[in-house]
mmCIF file of C-alpha atoms in Angstrom:
data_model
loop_
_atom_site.group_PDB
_atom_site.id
_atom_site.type_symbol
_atom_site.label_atom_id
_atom_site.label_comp_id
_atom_site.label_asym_id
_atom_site.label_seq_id
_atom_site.Cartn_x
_atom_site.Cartn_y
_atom_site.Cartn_z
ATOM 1 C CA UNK A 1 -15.388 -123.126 -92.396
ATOM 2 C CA UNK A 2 -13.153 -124.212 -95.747
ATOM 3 C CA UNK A 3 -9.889 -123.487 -93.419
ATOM 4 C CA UNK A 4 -11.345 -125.846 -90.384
ATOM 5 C CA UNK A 5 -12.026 -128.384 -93.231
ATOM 6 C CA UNK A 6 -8.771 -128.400 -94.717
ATOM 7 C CA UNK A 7 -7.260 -128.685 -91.315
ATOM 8 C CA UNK A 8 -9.543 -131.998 -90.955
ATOM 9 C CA UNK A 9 -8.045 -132.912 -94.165
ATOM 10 C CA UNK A 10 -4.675 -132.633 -93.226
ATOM 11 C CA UNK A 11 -5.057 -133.938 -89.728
ATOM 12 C CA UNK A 12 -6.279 -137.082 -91.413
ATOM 13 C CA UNK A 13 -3.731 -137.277 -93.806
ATOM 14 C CA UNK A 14 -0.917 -137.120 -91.392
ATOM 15 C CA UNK A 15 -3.111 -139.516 -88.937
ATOM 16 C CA UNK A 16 -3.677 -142.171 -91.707
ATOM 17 C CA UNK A 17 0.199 -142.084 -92.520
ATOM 18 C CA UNK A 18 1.257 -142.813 -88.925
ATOM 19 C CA UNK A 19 -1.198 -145.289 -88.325
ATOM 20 C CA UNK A 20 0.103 -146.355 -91.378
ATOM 21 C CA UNK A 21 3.543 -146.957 -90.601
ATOM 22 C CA UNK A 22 3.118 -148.751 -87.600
ATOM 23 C CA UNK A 23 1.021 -151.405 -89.740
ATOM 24 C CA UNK A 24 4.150 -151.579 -91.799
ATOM 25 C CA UNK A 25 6.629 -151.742 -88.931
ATOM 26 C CA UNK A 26 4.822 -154.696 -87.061
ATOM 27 C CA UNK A 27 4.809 -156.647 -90.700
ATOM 28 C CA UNK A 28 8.639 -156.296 -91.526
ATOM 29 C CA UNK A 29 9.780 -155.619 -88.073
ATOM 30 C CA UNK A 30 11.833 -152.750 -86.449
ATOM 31 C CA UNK A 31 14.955 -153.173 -87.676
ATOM 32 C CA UNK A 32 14.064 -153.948 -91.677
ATOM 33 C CA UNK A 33 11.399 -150.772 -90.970
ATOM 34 C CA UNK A 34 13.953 -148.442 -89.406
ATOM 35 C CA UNK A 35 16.932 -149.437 -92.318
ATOM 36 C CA UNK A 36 14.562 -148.843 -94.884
ATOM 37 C CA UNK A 37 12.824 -145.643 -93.706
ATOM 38 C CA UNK A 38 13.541 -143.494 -96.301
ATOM 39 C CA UNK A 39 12.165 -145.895 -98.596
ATOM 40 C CA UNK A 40 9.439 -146.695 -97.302
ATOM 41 C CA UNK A 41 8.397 -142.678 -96.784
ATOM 42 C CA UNK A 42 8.715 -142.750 -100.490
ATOM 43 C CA UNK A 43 6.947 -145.419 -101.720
ATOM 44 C CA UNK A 44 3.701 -144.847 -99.094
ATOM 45 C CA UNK A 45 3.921 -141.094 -99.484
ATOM 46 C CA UNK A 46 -0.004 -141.439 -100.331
ATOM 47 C CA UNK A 47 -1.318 -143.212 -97.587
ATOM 48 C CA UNK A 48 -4.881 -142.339 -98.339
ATOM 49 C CA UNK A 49 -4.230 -144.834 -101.072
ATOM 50 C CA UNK A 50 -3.978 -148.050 -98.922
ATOM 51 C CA UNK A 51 -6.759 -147.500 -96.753
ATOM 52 C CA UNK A 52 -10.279 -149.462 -97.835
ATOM 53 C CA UNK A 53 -12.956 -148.293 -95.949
ATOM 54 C CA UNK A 54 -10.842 -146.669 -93.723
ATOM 55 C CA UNK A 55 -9.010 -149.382 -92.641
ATOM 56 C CA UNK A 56 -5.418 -150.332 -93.807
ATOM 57 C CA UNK A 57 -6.249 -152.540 -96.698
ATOM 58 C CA UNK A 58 -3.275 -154.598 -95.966
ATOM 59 C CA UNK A 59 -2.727 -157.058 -99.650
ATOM 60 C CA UNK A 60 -2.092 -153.557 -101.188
ATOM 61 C CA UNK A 61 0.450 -152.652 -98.961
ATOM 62 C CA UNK A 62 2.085 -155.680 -98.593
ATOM 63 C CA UNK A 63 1.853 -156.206 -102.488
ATOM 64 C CA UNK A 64 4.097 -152.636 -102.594
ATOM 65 C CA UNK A 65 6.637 -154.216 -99.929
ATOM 66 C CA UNK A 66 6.597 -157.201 -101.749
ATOM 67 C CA UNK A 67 8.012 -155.815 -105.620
ATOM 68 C CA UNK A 68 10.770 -153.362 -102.911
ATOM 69 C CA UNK A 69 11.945 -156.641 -101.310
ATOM 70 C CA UNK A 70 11.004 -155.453 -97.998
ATOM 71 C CA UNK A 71 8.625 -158.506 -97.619
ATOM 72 C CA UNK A 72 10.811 -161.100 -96.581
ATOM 73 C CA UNK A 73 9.902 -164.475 -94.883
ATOM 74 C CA UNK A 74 12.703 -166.851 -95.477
ATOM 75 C CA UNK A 75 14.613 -168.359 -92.779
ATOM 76 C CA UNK A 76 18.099 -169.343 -92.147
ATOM 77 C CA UNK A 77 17.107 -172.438 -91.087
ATOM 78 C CA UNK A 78 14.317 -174.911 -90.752
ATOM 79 C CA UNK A 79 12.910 -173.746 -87.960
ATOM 80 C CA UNK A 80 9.176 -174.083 -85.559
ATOM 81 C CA UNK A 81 6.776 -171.041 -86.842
ATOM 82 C CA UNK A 82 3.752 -170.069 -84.880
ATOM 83 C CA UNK A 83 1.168 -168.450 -86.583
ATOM 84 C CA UNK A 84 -2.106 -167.419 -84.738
ATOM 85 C CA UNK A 85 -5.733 -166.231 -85.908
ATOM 86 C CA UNK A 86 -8.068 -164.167 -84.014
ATOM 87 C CA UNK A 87 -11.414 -164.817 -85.892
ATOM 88 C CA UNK A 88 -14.370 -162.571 -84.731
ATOM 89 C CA UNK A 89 -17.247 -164.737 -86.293
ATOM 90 C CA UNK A 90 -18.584 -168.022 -87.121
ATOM 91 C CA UNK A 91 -15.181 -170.394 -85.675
ATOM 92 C CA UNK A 92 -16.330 -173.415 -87.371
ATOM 93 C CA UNK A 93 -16.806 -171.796 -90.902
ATOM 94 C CA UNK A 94 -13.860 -169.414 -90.508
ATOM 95 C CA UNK A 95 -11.160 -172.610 -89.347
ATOM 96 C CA UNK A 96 -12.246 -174.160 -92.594
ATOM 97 C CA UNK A 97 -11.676 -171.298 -94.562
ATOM 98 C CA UNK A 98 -8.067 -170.687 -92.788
ATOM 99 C CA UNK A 99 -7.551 -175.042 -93.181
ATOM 100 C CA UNK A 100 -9.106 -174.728 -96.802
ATOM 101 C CA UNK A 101 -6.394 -171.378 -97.639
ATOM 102 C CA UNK A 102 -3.485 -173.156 -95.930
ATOM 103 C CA UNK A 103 -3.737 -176.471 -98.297
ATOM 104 C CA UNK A 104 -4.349 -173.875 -101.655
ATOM 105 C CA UNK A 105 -0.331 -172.564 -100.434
ATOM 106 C CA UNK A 106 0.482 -176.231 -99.751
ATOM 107 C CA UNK A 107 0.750 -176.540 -96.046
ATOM 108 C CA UNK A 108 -1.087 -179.461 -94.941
ATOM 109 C CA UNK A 109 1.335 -180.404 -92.264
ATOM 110 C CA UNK A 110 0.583 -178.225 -89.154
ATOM 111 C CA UNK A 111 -0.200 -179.108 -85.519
ATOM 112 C CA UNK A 112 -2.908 -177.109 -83.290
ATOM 113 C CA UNK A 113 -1.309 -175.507 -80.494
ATOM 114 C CA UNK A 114 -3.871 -173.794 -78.532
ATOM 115 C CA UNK A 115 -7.517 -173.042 -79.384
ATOM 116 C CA UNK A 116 -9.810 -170.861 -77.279
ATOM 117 C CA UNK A 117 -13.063 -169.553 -77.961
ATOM 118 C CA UNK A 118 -13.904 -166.622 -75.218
ATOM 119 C CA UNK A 119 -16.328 -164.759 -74.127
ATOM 120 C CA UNK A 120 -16.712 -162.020 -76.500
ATOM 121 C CA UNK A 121 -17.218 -164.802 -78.991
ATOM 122 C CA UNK A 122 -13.272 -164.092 -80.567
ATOM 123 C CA UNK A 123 -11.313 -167.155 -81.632
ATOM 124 C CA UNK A 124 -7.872 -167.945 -80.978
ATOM 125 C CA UNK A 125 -6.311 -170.270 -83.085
ATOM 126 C CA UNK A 126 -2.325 -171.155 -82.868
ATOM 127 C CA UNK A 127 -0.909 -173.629 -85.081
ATOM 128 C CA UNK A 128 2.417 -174.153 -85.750
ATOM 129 C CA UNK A 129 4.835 -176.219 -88.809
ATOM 130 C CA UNK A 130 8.734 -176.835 -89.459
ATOM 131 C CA UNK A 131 9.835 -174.547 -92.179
ATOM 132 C CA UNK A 132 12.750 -172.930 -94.033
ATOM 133 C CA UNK A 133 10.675 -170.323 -95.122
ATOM 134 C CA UNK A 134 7.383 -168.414 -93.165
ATOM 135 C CA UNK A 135 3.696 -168.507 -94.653
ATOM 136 C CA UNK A 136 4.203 -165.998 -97.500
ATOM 137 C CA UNK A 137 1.400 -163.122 -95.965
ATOM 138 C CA UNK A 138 0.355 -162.046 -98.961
ATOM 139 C CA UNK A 139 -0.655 -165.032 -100.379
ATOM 140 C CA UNK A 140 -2.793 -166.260 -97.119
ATOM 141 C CA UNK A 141 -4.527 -163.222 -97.114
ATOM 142 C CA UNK A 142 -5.299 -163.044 -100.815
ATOM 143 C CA UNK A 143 -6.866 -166.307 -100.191
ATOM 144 C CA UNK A 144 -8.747 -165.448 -96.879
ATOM 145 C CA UNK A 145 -9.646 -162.426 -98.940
ATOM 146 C CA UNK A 146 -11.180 -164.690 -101.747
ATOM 147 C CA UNK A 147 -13.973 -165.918 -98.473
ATOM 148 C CA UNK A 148 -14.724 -162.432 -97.515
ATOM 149 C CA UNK A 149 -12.360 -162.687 -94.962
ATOM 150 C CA UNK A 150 -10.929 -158.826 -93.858
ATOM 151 C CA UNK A 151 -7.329 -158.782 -92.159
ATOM 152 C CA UNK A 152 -7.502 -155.965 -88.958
ATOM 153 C CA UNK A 153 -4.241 -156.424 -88.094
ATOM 154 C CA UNK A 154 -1.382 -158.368 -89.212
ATOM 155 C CA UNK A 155 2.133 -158.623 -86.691
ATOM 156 C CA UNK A 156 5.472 -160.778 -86.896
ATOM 157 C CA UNK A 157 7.870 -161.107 -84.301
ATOM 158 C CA UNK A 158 11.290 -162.677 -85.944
ATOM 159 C CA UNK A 159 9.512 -164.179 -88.413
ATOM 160 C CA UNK A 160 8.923 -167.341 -86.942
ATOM 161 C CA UNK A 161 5.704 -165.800 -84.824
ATOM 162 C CA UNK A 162 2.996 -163.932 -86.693
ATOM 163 C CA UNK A 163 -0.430 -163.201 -86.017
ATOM 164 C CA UNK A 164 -3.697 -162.615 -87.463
ATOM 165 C CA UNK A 165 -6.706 -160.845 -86.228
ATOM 166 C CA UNK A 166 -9.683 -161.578 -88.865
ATOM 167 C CA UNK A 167 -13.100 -160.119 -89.509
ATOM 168 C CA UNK A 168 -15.147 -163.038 -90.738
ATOM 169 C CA UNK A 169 -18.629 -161.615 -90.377
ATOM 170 C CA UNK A 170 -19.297 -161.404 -94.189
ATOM 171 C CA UNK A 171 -17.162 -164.809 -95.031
ATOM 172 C CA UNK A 172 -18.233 -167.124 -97.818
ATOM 173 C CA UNK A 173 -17.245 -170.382 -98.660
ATOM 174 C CA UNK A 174 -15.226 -170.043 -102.285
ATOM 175 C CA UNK A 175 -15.189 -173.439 -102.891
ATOM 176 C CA UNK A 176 -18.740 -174.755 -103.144
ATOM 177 C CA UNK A 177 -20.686 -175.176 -105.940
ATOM 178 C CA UNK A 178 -23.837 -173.000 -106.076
ATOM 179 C CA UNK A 179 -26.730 -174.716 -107.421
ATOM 180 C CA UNK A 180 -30.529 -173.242 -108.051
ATOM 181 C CA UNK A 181 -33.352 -175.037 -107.858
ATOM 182 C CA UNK A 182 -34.140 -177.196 -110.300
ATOM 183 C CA UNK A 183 -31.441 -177.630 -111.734
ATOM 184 C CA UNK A 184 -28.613 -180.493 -112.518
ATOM 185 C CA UNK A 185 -25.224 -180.500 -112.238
ATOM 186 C CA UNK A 186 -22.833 -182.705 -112.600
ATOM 187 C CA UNK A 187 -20.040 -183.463 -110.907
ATOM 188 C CA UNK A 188 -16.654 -185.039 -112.352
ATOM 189 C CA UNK A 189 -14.148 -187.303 -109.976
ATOM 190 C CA UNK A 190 -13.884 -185.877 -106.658
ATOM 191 C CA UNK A 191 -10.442 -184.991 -105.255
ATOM 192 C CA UNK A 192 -11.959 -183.748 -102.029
ATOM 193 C CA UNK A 193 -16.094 -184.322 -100.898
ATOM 194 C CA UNK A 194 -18.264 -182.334 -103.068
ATOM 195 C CA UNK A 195 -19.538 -179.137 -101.311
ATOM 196 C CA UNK A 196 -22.669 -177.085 -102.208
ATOM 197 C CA UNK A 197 -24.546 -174.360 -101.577
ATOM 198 C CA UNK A 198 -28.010 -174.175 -101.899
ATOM 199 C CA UNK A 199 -31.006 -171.752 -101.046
ATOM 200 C CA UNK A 200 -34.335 -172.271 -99.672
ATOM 201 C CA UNK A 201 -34.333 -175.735 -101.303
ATOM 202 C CA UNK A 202 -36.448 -178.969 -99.927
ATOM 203 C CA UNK A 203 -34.569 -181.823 -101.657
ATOM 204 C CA UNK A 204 -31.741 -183.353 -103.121
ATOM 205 C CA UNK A 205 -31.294 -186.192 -105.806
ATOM 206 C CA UNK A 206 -27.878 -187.187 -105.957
ATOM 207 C CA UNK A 207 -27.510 -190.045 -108.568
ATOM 208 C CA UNK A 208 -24.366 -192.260 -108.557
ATOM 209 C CA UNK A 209 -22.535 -192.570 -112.635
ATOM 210 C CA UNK A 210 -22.181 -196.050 -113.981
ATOM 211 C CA UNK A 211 -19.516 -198.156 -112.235
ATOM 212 C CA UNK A 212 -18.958 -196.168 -108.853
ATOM 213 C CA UNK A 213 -19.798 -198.064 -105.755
ATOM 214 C CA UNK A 214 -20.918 -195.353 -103.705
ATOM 215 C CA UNK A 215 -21.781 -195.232 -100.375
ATOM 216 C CA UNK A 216 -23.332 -192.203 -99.273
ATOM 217 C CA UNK A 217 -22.752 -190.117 -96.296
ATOM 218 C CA UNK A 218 -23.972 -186.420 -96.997
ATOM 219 C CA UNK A 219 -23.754 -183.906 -94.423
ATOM 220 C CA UNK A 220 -26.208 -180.923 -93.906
ATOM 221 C CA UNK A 221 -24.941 -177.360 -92.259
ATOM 222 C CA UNK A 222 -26.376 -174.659 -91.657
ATOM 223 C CA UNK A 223 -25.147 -170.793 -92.692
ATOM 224 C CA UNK A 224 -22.431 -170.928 -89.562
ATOM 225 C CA UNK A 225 -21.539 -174.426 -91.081
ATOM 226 C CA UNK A 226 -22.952 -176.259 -87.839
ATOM 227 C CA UNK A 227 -24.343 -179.406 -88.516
ATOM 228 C CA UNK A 228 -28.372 -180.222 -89.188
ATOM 229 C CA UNK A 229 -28.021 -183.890 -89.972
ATOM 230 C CA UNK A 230 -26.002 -186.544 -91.249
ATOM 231 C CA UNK A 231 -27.365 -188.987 -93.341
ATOM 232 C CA UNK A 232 -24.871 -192.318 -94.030
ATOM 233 C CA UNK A 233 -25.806 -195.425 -95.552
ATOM 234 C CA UNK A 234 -24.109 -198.393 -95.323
ATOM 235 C CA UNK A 235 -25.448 -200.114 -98.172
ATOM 236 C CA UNK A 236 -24.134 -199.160 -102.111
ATOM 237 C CA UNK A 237 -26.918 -196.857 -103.988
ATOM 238 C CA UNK A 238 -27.447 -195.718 -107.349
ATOM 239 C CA UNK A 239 -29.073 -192.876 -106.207
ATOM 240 C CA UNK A 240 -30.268 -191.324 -103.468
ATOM 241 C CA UNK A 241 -33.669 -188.801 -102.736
ATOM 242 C CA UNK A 242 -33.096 -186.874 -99.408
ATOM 243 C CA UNK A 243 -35.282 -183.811 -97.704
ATOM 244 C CA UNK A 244 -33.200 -181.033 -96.640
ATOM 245 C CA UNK A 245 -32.949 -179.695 -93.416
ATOM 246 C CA UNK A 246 -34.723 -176.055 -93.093
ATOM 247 C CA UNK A 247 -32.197 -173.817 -92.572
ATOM 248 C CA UNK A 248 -29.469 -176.013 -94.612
ATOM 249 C CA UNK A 249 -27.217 -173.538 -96.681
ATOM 250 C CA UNK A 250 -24.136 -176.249 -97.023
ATOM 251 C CA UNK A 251 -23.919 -179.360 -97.894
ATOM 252 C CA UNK A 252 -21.353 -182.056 -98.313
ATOM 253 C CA UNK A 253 -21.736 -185.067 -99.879
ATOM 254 C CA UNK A 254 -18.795 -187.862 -99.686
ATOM 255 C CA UNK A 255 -18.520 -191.555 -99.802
ATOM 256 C CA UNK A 256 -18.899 -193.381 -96.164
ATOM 257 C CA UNK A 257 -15.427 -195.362 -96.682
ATOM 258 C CA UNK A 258 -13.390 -193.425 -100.129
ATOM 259 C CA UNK A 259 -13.766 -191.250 -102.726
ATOM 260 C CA UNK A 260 -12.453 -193.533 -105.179
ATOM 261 C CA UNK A 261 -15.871 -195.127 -104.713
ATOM 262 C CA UNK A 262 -17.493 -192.189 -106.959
ATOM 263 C CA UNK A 263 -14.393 -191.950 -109.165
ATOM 264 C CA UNK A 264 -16.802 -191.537 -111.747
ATOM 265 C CA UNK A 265 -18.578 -188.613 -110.252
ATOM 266 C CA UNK A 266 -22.476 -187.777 -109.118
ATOM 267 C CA UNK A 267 -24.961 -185.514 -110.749
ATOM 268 C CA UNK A 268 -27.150 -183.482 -107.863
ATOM 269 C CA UNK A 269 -30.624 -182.176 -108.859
ATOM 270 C CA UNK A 270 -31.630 -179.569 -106.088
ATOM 271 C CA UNK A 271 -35.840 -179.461 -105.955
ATOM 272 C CA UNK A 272 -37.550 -176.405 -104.048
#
């Protein structure tokens, strides 16, 4: 019995490492993978240490690639690079995350080259950008990985072409302000729309600071981020008193025209 264990054991160990090094091999390519071989032997001699869960926890690997300058995205030239996400849950939600985690790095300009949604519910989203260097991979995922976001799979074909496959099941929104009932917060200037979670709550007071001219236009989403209402008023307010949506987990409060009209913030008081 202890000799058909340990021959499980090994099995496994030898399994994890070649599973292991084809991860590696699809992020640094063949040719960078089969130069460095030796290397690379060396420094993931313990591949039971980058698995999570038994799955190739990919930041620590790359993180290892990284500091032995194995991990390289620069380009000769500017040059188009495609990058495309598979996303296994919640599309809406999850291409916010992705659009939130690409303007944290400092891409905002990117053009959408295909989307499709099929029918095992899997998103594929392809944008692409003009670059001298490729999207660090490291530092997307370390933000995805800030939403909950696990990376599958990660491949790059001549660095200009990469690819993402995402499990977004247990993704969270790291950006929005939790607030429990009964109690206010408030808000200093906006440099994006405020965002906030909330949980089983029935209202909102949102109450405009001295000097703003504020508009409102707050939006109410559900858990999958689909919208429950929209409420936009054209007129200025001082404050506002809204019922919220059953169901409402998100919500996003902005100014109808800018947010320089409520340069002087908003305080929110969430009632249950």
């Amino acid at each position: 019995m202890i000799k058909k264990l340990s021959l499980i054991f090994i099995f496994s160990i030898i399994l994890n490492a070649s599973i292991l090094d084809n991860k590696i091999e699809s992020l640094i390519g063949s040719s960078e993978f089969n130069e460095n071989k030796g290397l690379i032997e060396f420094l993931f001699k313990n591949a039971n240490n980058f698995y999570i869960n038994d799955r190739v926890n990919y930041i620590a690997v790359m993180e290892k690639l990284k500091e032995n300058g194995l991990l390289k995205v620069g380009l000769n030239s500017p040059k188009e690079v495609f990058i495309t996400f598979k996303i296994s849950d919640d599309p809406v939600k999850s291409m916010k995350i992705i659009s939130d985690s690409l303007t944290t790095l400092g891409y905002y300009h990117y053009f959408t080259k295909n989307l499709f949604y099929d029918e095992y519910k899997t998103l594929t989203w392809t944008i692409s950008l003009k670059t001298e260097a490729a999207i660090d991979p490291l530092m997307l995922s370390k933000e995805l990985a800030k939403n909950s976001c696990q990376l599958i799979d990660i491949k790059q074909e001549g660095y200009i072409k990469w690819m993402y496959v995402i499990d977004t099941s247990y993704s969270t929104l790291s950006d929005t302000q939790v607030i429990t009932n009964n109690e206010r917060v408030d808000f200093r200037k906006p440099l994006t729309p405020y965002f906030i979670k909330v949980s089983n709550a029935k209202s909102i007071k949102i109450i405009s600071k001295w000097s703003n001219q504020w508009f409102p236009q707050v939006v109410f989403y559900d858990k999958h981020l689909s919208i429950l209402n929209i409420i936009k008023e054209n007129n200025k307010k001082s404050s506002l008193q809204l019922e919220i949506p059953e169901g409402t987990t998100y919500i996003k409060i902005d100014d109808l025209y800018t947010l320089a009209n409520i340069s002087r913030g908003l305080s929110v008081i969430i009632k249950e």
